[in-house]
Amino acid sequence: MMTRFHPASNPDFMPLETLRELQWSRFQKILRHTWQNVPWYREKLKSYDVKIDDIKSLDDIHKLPFIIKTDLRDTYPFGMFAVPMSQIVRVHASSGTTGKPIVVAYTKEDLEVWDEVISRSLANFNVSDRDILQNSFGYGLFTGGLGLHCGAQFHGVTVIPMSGGNTERQIMLMRDFNVSVISCTPSYFVHLIDAAQKMGVDIKELNLKTGIFGAEPWTEEMRKTIEREAGIKAYDIYGLTEIIGPGVGAECSHQVGPHIFEDHFYPEIIDPQTLKPLPDGEWGELVFTTLNKWAMPLIRYRTRDITRIHTEPCPCGRTIRRIDRISHRSDDMFIIRGVNVFPGQIESALLAIEGVLPHYQIILTRYNGLDNIEVQVELSPNQFDDTLRSIEAVQKMITEKIQHTIGIRVKVQLVEPNRIPRSEGKAKRIIDQRS
Ligand code: ADP
Ligand code: ZN
């Protein structure tokens, strides 16, 4: 079996001291490069009264200001680029559902880093040159498609550039091409499982053995559901456009949260309220510094993703640190009657009940000044034919389970099969009709 990264040469297993030295040497170079080439960054440091010479070790990183999403919007489109256009060979952009998208850029060397981290991710998932990968992440400006594509190709995998959508064709090719690995959002894969069933194709009978899922939060319960229904191993890949795209981190075969490729992306956890750094082990907002990306380096970028860095070493022996799966992003959290709720809690509660499908939507309304939450859950065709009594029993069970988990009253509505819109990319879980 050929993979690019054998344990002996895999940077994931570097001695800790070597790793910290490498991070520090890369950090010094990238900080100077950013300061020299991005006028916006020079102004920013000036206004914070910090000089780059004040930074004498990695720990001093805390003295530097953060970069946030709106800074990237304010400098749209090219204001954060740190090299001349002639050195930029690729541009991507994040979806930017509201307003202008966020534009990111890559030099040739940056793309090599990207290929490398995808290849290391695939090595984590035991994917090799004997595999055929159907890449069902969307192609185009979204980083999932091309990012995974090029990295998998570099790894030696046979890549089918499928992109999202065209669901029946996806199933057909998966079967006819003997696809062994699929990559897409977890919510789209759930849709594929459904669609296969309708076409009379049993995914379990196919050659598919590995799923690479990311780009949106998903729960451990969702993983179990997917692994059971499709008979595959489902792995978590994490990333965000601003930092590089997919491949900022990836789980190992122990499936205990993504390892961060921290020789390239230096992670910190901060308290999102006080903005103070938190020690490993504590929950907070994930912040990244790109140590080895030249077209658009970001120093202390706030991701808005909430997690913690694990303190216990992983049984796999990797020295690069591991985070908890991103259970939610602060943008997705909603406050209802003073209680903070995120969709993952509702997903966990739902999928803990046997027979409940992972198709749901959360609808928030306001009536007479009071916030209400309704969770719509889809019935399976079998359940739909059940007696009213057994449907009511399911409804009661779901209501109680969710109320127990989030601590407030919810209305649960069971809807007929195929009522909840299916996503081809990131699922939209919350419909907020308040205001
Ligand atoms: P957008 O911000 O428009 O969604 P991206 O496609 O760059 O743009 O999305 C990155 C975000 O997607 C991350 O910050 C994170 O919130 C989410 N995400 C990506 N991968 C995962 C994952 N494996 N688990 C949970 N969330 C993820
Ligand atoms: Zn591990």
PDB file of N, CA, C and O and ligand atoms in Angstrom, residues 252-254 256 259 314-318 322, ligand 2:
ATOM      1  N   CYS A 252      -7.809  10.697  13.445  1.00  0.00           N
ATOM      2  CA  CYS A 252      -7.037   9.492  13.137  1.00  0.00           C
ATOM      3  C   CYS A 252      -7.989   8.300  13.274  1.00  0.00           C
ATOM      4  O   CYS A 252      -9.175   8.478  13.520  1.00  0.00           O
ATOM      5  N   SER A 253      -7.455   7.097  13.117  1.00  0.00           N
ATOM      6  CA  SER A 253      -8.342   5.928  13.094  1.00  0.00           C
ATOM      7  C   SER A 253      -9.029   5.685  14.443  1.00  0.00           C
ATOM      8  O   SER A 253      -9.962   4.905  14.527  1.00  0.00           O
ATOM      9  N   HIS A 254      -8.579   6.362  15.494  1.00  0.00           N
ATOM     10  CA  HIS A 254      -9.252   6.206  16.791  1.00  0.00           C
ATOM     11  C   HIS A 254     -10.544   7.026  16.872  1.00  0.00           C
ATOM     12  O   HIS A 254     -11.314   6.864  17.823  1.00  0.00           O
ATOM     13  N   VAL A 256     -11.310  10.107  17.669  1.00  0.00           N
ATOM     14  CA  VAL A 256     -11.550  10.823  18.926  1.00  0.00           C
ATOM     15  C   VAL A 256     -11.285  12.320  18.777  1.00  0.00           C
ATOM     16  O   VAL A 256     -10.697  12.945  19.638  1.00  0.00           O
ATOM     17  N   HIS A 259      -7.029  15.794  14.849  1.00  0.00           N
ATOM     18  CA  HIS A 259      -5.684  16.284  15.152  1.00  0.00           C
ATOM     19  C   HIS A 259      -5.488  17.525  14.284  1.00  0.00           C
ATOM     20  O   HIS A 259      -5.848  17.521  13.097  1.00  0.00           O
ATOM     21  N   CYS A 314      -3.079  11.089  22.302  1.00  0.00           N
ATOM     22  CA  CYS A 314      -3.955  10.173  21.574  1.00  0.00           C
ATOM     23  C   CYS A 314      -3.272   8.804  21.509  1.00  0.00           C
ATOM     24  O   CYS A 314      -2.053   8.732  21.358  1.00  0.00           O
ATOM     25  N   PRO A 315      -4.056   7.733  21.604  1.00  0.00           N
ATOM     26  CA  PRO A 315      -3.451   6.394  21.530  1.00  0.00           C
ATOM     27  C   PRO A 315      -2.669   6.151  20.236  1.00  0.00           C
ATOM     28  O   PRO A 315      -1.824   5.260  20.189  1.00  0.00           O
ATOM     29  N   CYS A 316      -2.903   6.957  19.194  1.00  0.00           N
ATOM     30  CA  CYS A 316      -2.213   6.729  17.919  1.00  0.00           C
ATOM     31  C   CYS A 316      -0.750   7.159  17.972  1.00  0.00           C
ATOM     32  O   CYS A 316       0.030   6.812  17.100  1.00  0.00           O
ATOM     33  N   GLY A 317      -0.398   7.955  18.984  1.00  0.00           N
ATOM     34  CA  GLY A 317       0.995   8.378  19.117  1.00  0.00           C
ATOM     35  C   GLY A 317       1.347   9.664  18.391  1.00  0.00           C
ATOM     36  O   GLY A 317       2.496  10.112  18.441  1.00  0.00           O
ATOM     37  N   ARG A 318       0.371  10.284  17.724  1.00  0.00           N
ATOM     38  CA  ARG A 318       0.670  11.565  17.073  1.00  0.00           C
ATOM     39  C   ARG A 318       0.968  12.604  18.151  1.00  0.00           C
ATOM     40  O   ARG A 318       0.286  12.635  19.181  1.00  0.00           O
ATOM     41  N   ARG A 322      -4.893  17.529  19.499  1.00  0.00           N
ATOM     42  CA  ARG A 322      -6.187  17.064  19.025  1.00  0.00           C
ATOM     43  C   ARG A 322      -7.241  17.952  19.660  1.00  0.00           C
ATOM     44  O   ARG A 322      -7.109  18.337  20.828  1.00  0.00           O
TER      45      ARG A 322
HETATM   46 ZN    ZN B   2      -4.843  10.073  17.088  1.00  0.00          ZN
END
